[in-house]
Amino acid sequence: MTTALLDGRVALVTGGARGIGLAVATTLHALGASVVIADAGVGIGGDDADPDVAARAASALGERAASFAGDLAEPGNAEAAVALALERFGAIDLVVNNAAILRDGFIFKTRRDDWQRVLEVNLHAPLAVLAAATPAMRDQAKAGRAPGRIVNVVSSAGLVGNFAQSAYASAKAGLVGLTRVVAMDLVRSGILCNAVAPFAATRVTGSIQPANDAQAEYKDRALRIPPAYVARLIAFLVSPANGFTGQIFGVRGREVFLFSQARPVARAVSETLDRQDALALGGLLEAEFAERTTDLSTDLELFNTEPLL
Ligand SMILES: NC(=O)c1ccc[n+]([C@@H]2O[C@H](COP(=O)([O-])OP(=O)(O)OC[C@H]3O[C@@H](n4cnc5c(N)ncnc54)[C@H](O)[C@@H]3O)[C@@H](O)[C@H]2O)c1
């Protein structure tokens, strides 16, 4: 009898009832995992929760699937979703933090409640899920179970930037930082944690309001990329075969990217500290750094190539 890649593993997929999350839940399930779909069934901006969305997605998977419809940004719900995995399937091995919302607006029109809600859903909720899941994951590893795997779904917007996405980009950049620290904190337990920046057709891609021609072209192209490519990469990263940790991947159809991570790329050393010397420092920086700075291309412009499908 052959065994599937994820046989016997228990996965929690947040935002697993739609778009990329649904593709991930379906793929992990098809590869043998039991899956908890945690999804509040909200609109793109996080409103109008519908508890049937998660239940329908789980029942379409059939056996080895359960649903949790609570808002993961509400206190206690991340813990309850993890508890459901432990109660129903006896373990928690794989966590995919995928749920996110979008509330765009230029910085000069920022509304504090939008900022707060985006940070709560896109950054605080993943932290709460990991804080709830990792004690059990460590105990399981100590007891001899194959160590778990974590994937945080981030965005090129948080790595590169995009117009009017201050809250979204900040939350996703925060999730990259969280990924690094979680990878460090868990490496001794053998538990691995990576970030994936996806490109795929979902209702969110469909809602992009292009700010220029390059962005309009990007949207057309993105709408041709099935989310199954993202699911395949995540299935590998949560499998026992994966040895990467603390890395940032991108996936766009058949292309998979490994992102660089912020490290000093140039160094300038001044001779002395003289408070009158700011201009002289500027001259030094101009000489040493001018060729090495990062331009203001948006993520949509940077990844505006023909998708390979
Ligand atoms: N689609 C893309 O090309 C793209 C690009 C970059 C990043 N991403 C990221 O990929 C992930 C999935 O995006 P998508 O396009 O499939 O989005 P989507 O809106 O289609 O799906 C997100 C799901 O998360 C759920 N959700 C949102 N807030 C929740 C909450 N508080 N509690 C529980 N569930 C909640 C929603 O109900 C929804 O089903 C997100 O993290 C997104 O930021 C997507």
CSV table of C-alpha atoms and ligand atoms in Angstrom, one decimal:
chain,number,residue,atom,x,y,z
A,1,MET,CA,0.0,0.0,0.0
A,2,THR,CA,1.4,3.4,-0.9
A,3,THR,CA,1.1,6.2,1.7
A,4,ALA,CA,0.3,9.8,0.7
A,5,LEU,CA,2.7,12.7,1.5
A,6,LEU,CA,0.6,14.0,4.4
A,7,ASP,CA,-1.0,10.8,5.7
A,8,GLY,CA,-1.9,11.0,9.4
A,9,ARG,CA,-1.0,14.7,9.6
A,10,VAL,CA,-3.5,17.3,11.1
A,11,ALA,CA,-3.7,20.7,9.5
A,12,LEU,CA,-5.3,24.0,10.4
A,13,VAL,CA,-5.9,26.2,7.4
A,14,THR,CA,-7.1,29.7,8.3
A,15,GLY,CA,-9.2,31.4,5.6
A,16,GLY,CA,-9.5,27.9,4.2
A,17,ALA,CA,-13.0,28.2,2.7
A,18,ARG,CA,-12.2,30.5,-0.3
A,19,GLY,CA,-9.5,31.4,-2.8
A,20,ILE,CA,-6.0,30.3,-2.0
A,21,GLY,CA,-6.9,28.9,1.4
A,22,LEU,CA,-9.5,26.6,-0.1
A,23,ALA,CA,-7.0,25.3,-2.7
A,24,VAL,CA,-4.5,24.7,0.2
A,25,ALA,CA,-7.1,22.9,2.3
A,26,THR,CA,-8.2,20.8,-0.7
A,27,THR,CA,-4.6,19.8,-1.6
A,28,LEU,CA,-3.5,19.0,1.9
A,29,HIS,CA,-6.7,16.9,2.3
A,30,ALA,CA,-6.1,15.1,-1.0
A,31,LEU,CA,-2.6,14.3,0.2
A,32,GLY,CA,-3.9,12.5,3.3
A,33,ALA,CA,-4.1,15.2,6.0
A,34,SER,CA,-7.1,15.8,8.2
A,35,VAL,CA,-8.0,19.5,7.9
A,36,VAL,CA,-9.7,22.1,10.0
A,37,ILE,CA,-11.0,24.9,7.9
A,38,ALA,CA,-11.1,28.0,10.0
A,39,ASP,CA,-12.9,30.7,8.1
A,40,ALA,CA,-15.4,33.3,9.2
A,41,GLY,CA,-16.8,33.7,5.7
A,42,VAL,CA,-16.3,37.5,5.6
A,43,GLY,CA,-16.1,39.9,2.7
A,44,ILE,CA,-12.8,41.1,1.3
A,45,GLY,CA,-12.8,44.0,3.9
A,46,GLY,CA,-13.7,41.7,6.8
A,47,ASP,CA,-17.4,42.4,7.1
A,48,ASP,CA,-20.6,40.4,6.7
A,49,ALA,CA,-19.5,37.1,8.4
A,50,ASP,CA,-21.3,34.0,7.1
A,51,PRO,CA,-20.8,30.9,9.3
A,52,ASP,CA,-22.0,28.5,6.5
A,53,VAL,CA,-19.0,29.2,4.3
A,54,ALA,CA,-16.6,27.2,6.3
A,55,ALA,CA,-19.1,24.4,7.0
A,56,ARG,CA,-19.8,24.0,3.3
A,57,ALA,CA,-16.1,23.9,2.4
A,58,ALA,CA,-15.5,21.2,5.1
A,59,SER,CA,-18.4,19.1,4.1
A,60,ALA,CA,-17.3,19.2,0.5
A,61,LEU,CA,-14.1,17.6,1.6
A,62,GLY,CA,-16.0,14.9,3.4
A,63,GLU,CA,-14.2,12.8,6.0
A,64,ARG,CA,-11.1,14.1,7.8
A,65,ALA,CA,-12.4,17.6,7.6
A,66,ALA,CA,-13.9,20.0,10.2
A,67,SER,CA,-14.9,23.6,10.2
A,68,PHE,CA,-14.5,26.5,12.6
A,69,ALA,CA,-16.4,29.7,11.7
A,70,GLY,CA,-15.3,32.1,14.5
A,71,ASP,CA,-13.5,35.4,13.7
A,72,LEU,CA,-9.9,34.5,14.4
A,73,ALA,CA,-9.2,38.1,15.4
A,74,GLU,CA,-11.6,37.8,18.3
A,75,PRO,CA,-10.0,36.8,21.7
A,76,GLY,CA,-10.3,33.0,22.3
A,77,ASN,CA,-11.1,32.0,18.8
A,78,ALA,CA,-7.6,31.1,17.7
A,79,GLU,CA,-7.4,28.9,20.8
A,80,ALA,CA,-10.8,27.3,20.0
A,81,ALA,CA,-9.7,26.5,16.4
A,82,VAL,CA,-6.6,24.7,17.7
A,83,ALA,CA,-8.6,22.9,20.4
A,84,LEU,CA,-11.0,21.7,17.7
A,85,ALA,CA,-8.1,20.1,15.7
A,86,LEU,CA,-6.8,18.4,18.9
A,87,GLU,CA,-10.2,17.2,19.9
A,88,ARG,CA,-11.4,15.9,16.5
A,89,PHE,CA,-8.1,14.6,15.1
A,90,GLY,CA,-5.9,14.1,18.1
A,91,ALA,CA,-3.0,16.4,17.1
A,92,ILE,CA,-2.0,19.7,15.4
A,93,ASP,CA,0.9,19.3,13.0
A,94,LEU,CA,0.5,21.8,10.2
A,95,VAL,CA,-0.6,25.4,10.5
A,96,VAL,CA,-1.2,27.6,7.4
A,97,ASN,CA,-1.9,31.2,8.4
A,98,ASN,CA,-3.7,32.3,5.3
A,99,ALA,CA,-6.8,34.4,6.4
A,100,ALA,CA,-6.4,38.1,5.6
A,101,ILE,CA,-8.5,41.1,4.8
A,102,LEU,CA,-7.8,44.2,2.7
A,103,ARG,CA,-8.7,47.9,3.5
A,104,ASP,CA,-6.8,50.1,1.2
A,105,GLY,CA,-6.5,53.9,1.3
A,106,PHE,CA,-3.7,56.4,0.7
A,107,ILE,CA,-1.7,57.3,3.8
A,108,PHE,CA,-3.2,60.8,3.8
A,109,LYS,CA,-6.7,59.4,4.1
A,110,THR,CA,-5.9,56.7,6.7
A,111,ARG,CA,-8.7,55.7,9.0
A,112,ARG,CA,-7.5,54.4,12.3
A,113,ASP,CA,-10.2,51.7,12.6
A,114,ASP,CA,-9.3,50.3,9.2
A,115,TRP,CA,-5.6,50.2,10.2
A,116,GLN,CA,-6.5,48.4,13.5
A,117,ARG,CA,-8.8,45.8,11.9
A,118,VAL,CA,-6.3,44.9,9.2
A,119,LEU,CA,-3.5,44.5,11.8
A,120,GLU,CA,-5.8,42.4,14.0
A,121,VAL,CA,-6.8,40.0,11.3
A,122,ASN,CA,-3.6,39.9,9.2
A,123,LEU,CA,-1.0,40.0,12.0
A,124,HIS,CA,-2.5,39.5,15.5
A,125,ALA,CA,-4.6,36.6,14.6
A,126,PRO,CA,-1.7,34.6,13.1
A,127,LEU,CA,0.3,35.3,16.3
A,128,ALA,CA,-2.7,34.1,18.4
A,129,VAL,CA,-3.0,30.9,16.2
A,130,LEU,CA,0.7,30.2,16.6
A,131,ALA,CA,0.7,31.0,20.3
A,132,ALA,CA,-2.1,28.5,20.7
A,133,ALA,CA,-0.7,25.8,18.4
A,134,THR,CA,3.0,25.7,19.2
A,135,PRO,CA,2.9,24.4,22.8
A,136,ALA,CA,1.1,21.3,21.5
A,137,MET,CA,3.4,21.1,18.5
A,138,ARG,CA,6.5,21.1,20.7
A,139,ASP,CA,5.0,18.5,23.1
A,140,GLN,CA,4.2,16.3,20.1
A,141,ALA,CA,7.7,16.6,18.8
A,142,LYS,CA,9.2,15.8,22.2
A,143,ALA,CA,6.9,12.7,22.4
A,144,GLY,CA,8.5,11.5,19.1
A,145,ARG,CA,5.8,12.6,16.6
A,146,ALA,CA,7.2,13.9,13.3
A,147,PRO,CA,7.8,17.7,13.9
A,148,GLY,CA,5.2,20.1,12.6
A,149,ARG,CA,5.4,22.7,9.9
A,150,ILE,CA,4.1,26.3,9.6
A,151,VAL,CA,3.4,28.5,6.6
A,152,ASN,CA,2.5,32.1,6.9
A,153,VAL,CA,0.9,33.5,3.8
A,154,VAL,CA,2.4,37.0,3.2
A,155,SER,CA,2.4,39.3,0.2
A,156,SER,CA,4.8,40.9,-2.1
A,157,ALA,CA,3.0,44.1,-1.0
A,158,GLY,CA,4.7,43.7,2.4
A,159,LEU,CA,8.1,43.1,0.8
A,160,VAL,CA,8.1,45.6,-2.0
A,161,GLY,CA,5.2,47.9,-1.3
A,162,ASN,CA,2.2,49.1,-3.3
A,163,PHE,CA,0.1,52.3,-3.5
A,164,ALA,CA,-2.4,52.8,-0.7
A,165,GLN,CA,-1.7,49.6,1.1
A,166,SER,CA,-0.2,51.0,4.3
A,167,ALA,CA,-2.1,48.7,6.7
A,168,TYR,CA,-2.0,45.6,4.6
A,169,ALA,CA,1.7,46.0,3.7
A,170,SER,CA,2.6,46.7,7.3
A,171,ALA,CA,0.7,43.7,8.6
A,172,LYS,CA,2.3,41.4,6.0
A,173,ALA,CA,5.8,42.8,6.7
A,174,GLY,CA,5.1,42.1,10.3
A,175,LEU,CA,4.2,38.6,9.4
A,176,VAL,CA,7.5,38.2,7.7
A,177,GLY,CA,9.3,39.3,10.9
A,178,LEU,CA,7.1,36.9,12.9
A,179,THR,CA,8.0,34.0,10.5
A,180,ARG,CA,11.7,34.6,11.1
A,181,VAL,CA,11.4,34.6,14.9
A,182,VAL,CA,9.0,31.6,14.9
A,183,ALA,CA,11.5,29.7,12.8
A,184,MET,CA,14.3,30.6,15.3
A,185,ASP,CA,12.2,29.7,18.4
A,186,LEU,CA,11.2,26.3,17.1
A,187,VAL,CA,14.2,25.1,15.2
A,188,ARG,CA,15.4,23.0,18.2
A,189,SER,CA,12.1,21.2,18.1
A,190,GLY,CA,12.5,20.4,14.4
A,191,ILE,CA,9.4,22.5,13.6
A,192,LEU,CA,9.9,24.6,10.5
A,193,CYS,CA,8.3,27.9,9.6
A,194,ASN,CA,8.3,29.7,6.2
A,195,ALA,CA,6.5,32.5,4.5
A,196,VAL,CA,4.9,32.3,1.1
A,197,ALA,CA,3.9,35.3,-1.0
A,198,PRO,CA,1.3,34.0,-3.5
A,199,PHE,CA,0.1,35.3,-6.9
A,200,ALA,CA,-3.2,33.8,-7.9
A,201,ALA,CA,-6.7,34.5,-9.2
A,202,THR,CA,-9.1,35.0,-6.3
A,203,ARG,CA,-11.9,37.4,-5.5
A,204,VAL,CA,-9.2,39.7,-4.2
A,205,THR,CA,-7.2,39.8,-7.4
A,206,GLY,CA,-10.5,40.4,-9.1
A,207,SER,CA,-11.1,43.5,-7.0
A,208,ILE,CA,-7.8,45.2,-7.8
A,209,GLN,CA,-8.3,48.8,-8.9
A,210,PRO,CA,-5.4,49.4,-11.3
A,211,ALA,CA,-3.6,52.7,-10.6
A,212,ASN,CA,-1.8,52.7,-14.0
A,213,ASP,CA,-1.4,50.6,-17.2
A,214,ALA,CA,1.2,48.3,-15.6
A,215,GLN,CA,-1.2,47.5,-12.8
A,216,ALA,CA,-4.1,46.9,-15.3
A,217,GLU,CA,-1.8,44.4,-17.2
A,218,TYR,CA,-0.8,42.8,-13.9
A,219,LYS,CA,-4.4,42.2,-13.0
A,220,ASP,CA,-5.2,40.6,-16.4
A,221,ARG,CA,-2.3,38.3,-16.0
A,222,ALA,CA,-2.9,37.4,-12.3
A,223,LEU,CA,-6.5,36.5,-13.1
A,224,ARG,CA,-5.2,33.6,-15.3
A,225,ILE,CA,-3.2,32.0,-12.5
A,226,PRO,CA,-5.0,29.1,-10.7
A,227,PRO,CA,-4.4,29.0,-6.9
A,228,ALA,CA,-3.5,25.3,-7.1
A,229,TYR,CA,0.1,26.3,-7.8
A,230,VAL,CA,0.3,28.1,-4.4
A,231,ALA,CA,-1.3,25.0,-2.8
A,232,ARG,CA,1.3,22.7,-4.3
A,233,LEU,CA,4.2,24.8,-2.9
A,234,ILE,CA,2.6,25.0,0.5
A,235,ALA,CA,1.9,21.2,0.5
A,236,PHE,CA,5.6,20.7,0.0
A,237,LEU,CA,6.6,23.2,2.7
A,238,VAL,CA,4.3,21.5,5.3
A,239,SER,CA,5.5,18.0,4.3
A,240,PRO,CA,8.1,16.0,6.2
A,241,ALA,CA,10.3,16.2,3.0
A,242,ASN,CA,10.8,20.0,3.5
A,243,GLY,CA,14.0,21.1,5.2
A,244,PHE,CA,13.7,24.9,4.6
A,245,THR,CA,12.9,27.2,7.5
A,246,GLY,CA,12.8,31.0,7.9
A,247,GLN,CA,12.6,31.5,4.2
A,248,ILE,CA,10.4,33.7,2.1
A,249,PHE,CA,9.1,32.1,-1.1
A,250,GLY,CA,7.0,33.6,-3.9
A,251,VAL,CA,4.9,31.5,-6.2
A,252,ARG,CA,3.3,32.6,-9.5
A,253,GLY,CA,2.1,29.7,-11.6
A,254,ARG,CA,5.0,27.4,-12.4
A,255,GLU,CA,7.5,29.9,-11.1
A,256,VAL,CA,8.7,29.7,-7.5
A,257,PHE,CA,10.8,32.6,-6.2
A,258,LEU,CA,13.2,32.7,-3.2
A,259,PHE,CA,13.2,36.3,-1.8
A,260,SER,CA,16.3,37.9,-0.5
A,261,GLN,CA,16.0,39.1,3.1
A,262,ALA,CA,17.1,42.5,4.4
A,263,ARG,CA,20.9,42.5,5.1
A,264,PRO,CA,23.2,45.5,4.8
A,265,VAL,CA,24.2,45.8,1.1
A,266,ALA,CA,26.7,48.7,1.4
A,267,ARG,CA,28.7,50.3,4.2
A,268,ALA,CA,29.9,53.9,4.8
A,269,VAL,CA,32.2,54.8,7.7
A,270,SER,CA,32.7,58.4,8.7
A,271,GLU,CA,36.0,59.7,10.1
A,272,THR,CA,34.7,61.5,13.2
A,273,LEU,CA,31.5,62.7,14.9
A,274,ASP,CA,31.2,66.4,14.5
A,275,ARG,CA,27.7,67.8,14.8
A,276,GLN,CA,28.3,70.4,12.2
A,277,ASP,CA,29.1,67.6,9.8
A,278,ALA,CA,25.7,66.3,8.6
A,279,LEU,CA,26.3,67.6,5.1
A,280,ALA,CA,29.7,65.9,4.9
A,281,LEU,CA,28.0,62.6,6.0
A,282,GLY,CA,25.4,63.1,3.3
A,283,GLY,CA,28.2,63.5,0.7
A,284,LEU,CA,29.7,60.2,1.9
A,285,LEU,CA,26.4,58.4,1.7
A,286,GLU,CA,25.8,59.8,-1.8
A,287,ALA,CA,29.2,58.5,-2.9
A,288,GLU,CA,28.8,55.0,-1.2
A,289,PHE,CA,25.1,54.3,-1.6
A,290,ALA,CA,23.7,56.1,-4.6
A,291,GLU,CA,24.2,53.1,-6.9
A,292,ARG,CA,22.8,50.6,-4.3
A,293,THR,CA,19.4,52.2,-3.3
A,294,THR,CA,16.0,50.5,-4.0
A,295,ASP,CA,13.6,52.2,-6.4
A,296,LEU,CA,9.9,52.8,-5.8
A,297,SER,CA,8.6,50.2,-8.2
A,298,THR,CA,5.4,48.7,-6.7
A,299,ASP,CA,5.0,44.9,-6.3
A,300,LEU,CA,2.5,44.9,-9.1
A,301,GLU,CA,5.1,46.5,-11.5
A,302,LEU,CA,7.9,44.2,-10.3
A,303,PHE,CA,5.9,41.0,-11.0
A,304,ASN,CA,4.2,42.1,-14.1
A,305,THR,CA,5.5,39.4,-16.4
A,306,GLU,CA,3.6,36.8,-18.4
A,307,PRO,CA,2.6,34.0,-16.0
A,308,LEU,CA,4.0,30.5,-16.8
A,309,LEU,CA,1.1,28.1,-16.5
B,1,LIG,N1,-4.7,36.4,-4.4
B,1,LIG,C1,-3.5,36.9,-4.5
B,1,LIG,O1,-2.9,37.0,-5.6
B,1,LIG,C2,-2.7,37.2,-3.2
B,1,LIG,C3,-1.6,38.0,-3.4
B,1,LIG,C4,-0.8,38.3,-2.3
B,1,LIG,C5,-1.2,37.8,-1.0
B,1,LIG,N2,-2.3,37.0,-0.9
B,1,LIG,C6,-2.7,36.5,0.4
B,1,LIG,O2,-3.2,35.2,0.3
B,1,LIG,C7,-4.1,34.9,1.3
B,1,LIG,C8,-5.4,34.4,0.7
B,1,LIG,O3,-5.9,35.4,-0.1
B,1,LIG,P1,-7.2,35.2,-1.1
B,1,LIG,O4,-6.9,36.1,-2.3
B,1,LIG,O5,-7.5,33.8,-1.3
B,1,LIG,O6,-8.3,35.9,-0.2
B,1,LIG,P2,-9.9,35.6,0.0
B,1,LIG,O7,-10.5,36.8,0.5
B,1,LIG,O8,-10.5,35.0,-1.3
B,1,LIG,O9,-9.9,34.5,1.1
B,1,LIG,C9,-9.6,34.9,2.4
B,1,LIG,C10,-10.4,34.0,3.4
B,1,LIG,O10,-10.1,34.4,4.7
B,1,LIG,C11,-11.3,34.5,5.5
B,1,LIG,N3,-11.1,35.4,6.6
B,1,LIG,C12,-10.8,36.8,6.6
B,1,LIG,N4,-10.8,37.3,7.8
B,1,LIG,C13,-11.0,36.3,8.7
B,1,LIG,C14,-11.0,36.2,10.1
B,1,LIG,N5,-10.9,37.3,10.9
B,1,LIG,N6,-11.3,35.0,10.7
B,1,LIG,C15,-11.4,33.9,9.9
B,1,LIG,N7,-11.4,33.9,8.6
B,1,LIG,C16,-11.2,35.1,7.9
B,1,LIG,C17,-12.3,35.0,4.6
B,1,LIG,O11,-13.6,34.6,5.0
B,1,LIG,C18,-11.9,34.3,3.2
B,1,LIG,O12,-12.6,33.1,3.0
B,1,LIG,C19,-4.2,36.2,2.1
B,1,LIG,O13,-3.3,36.1,3.2
B,1,LIG,C20,-3.8,37.3,1.1
B,1,LIG,O14,-3.2,38.4,1.8
B,1,LIG,C21,-3.1,36.8,-2.0
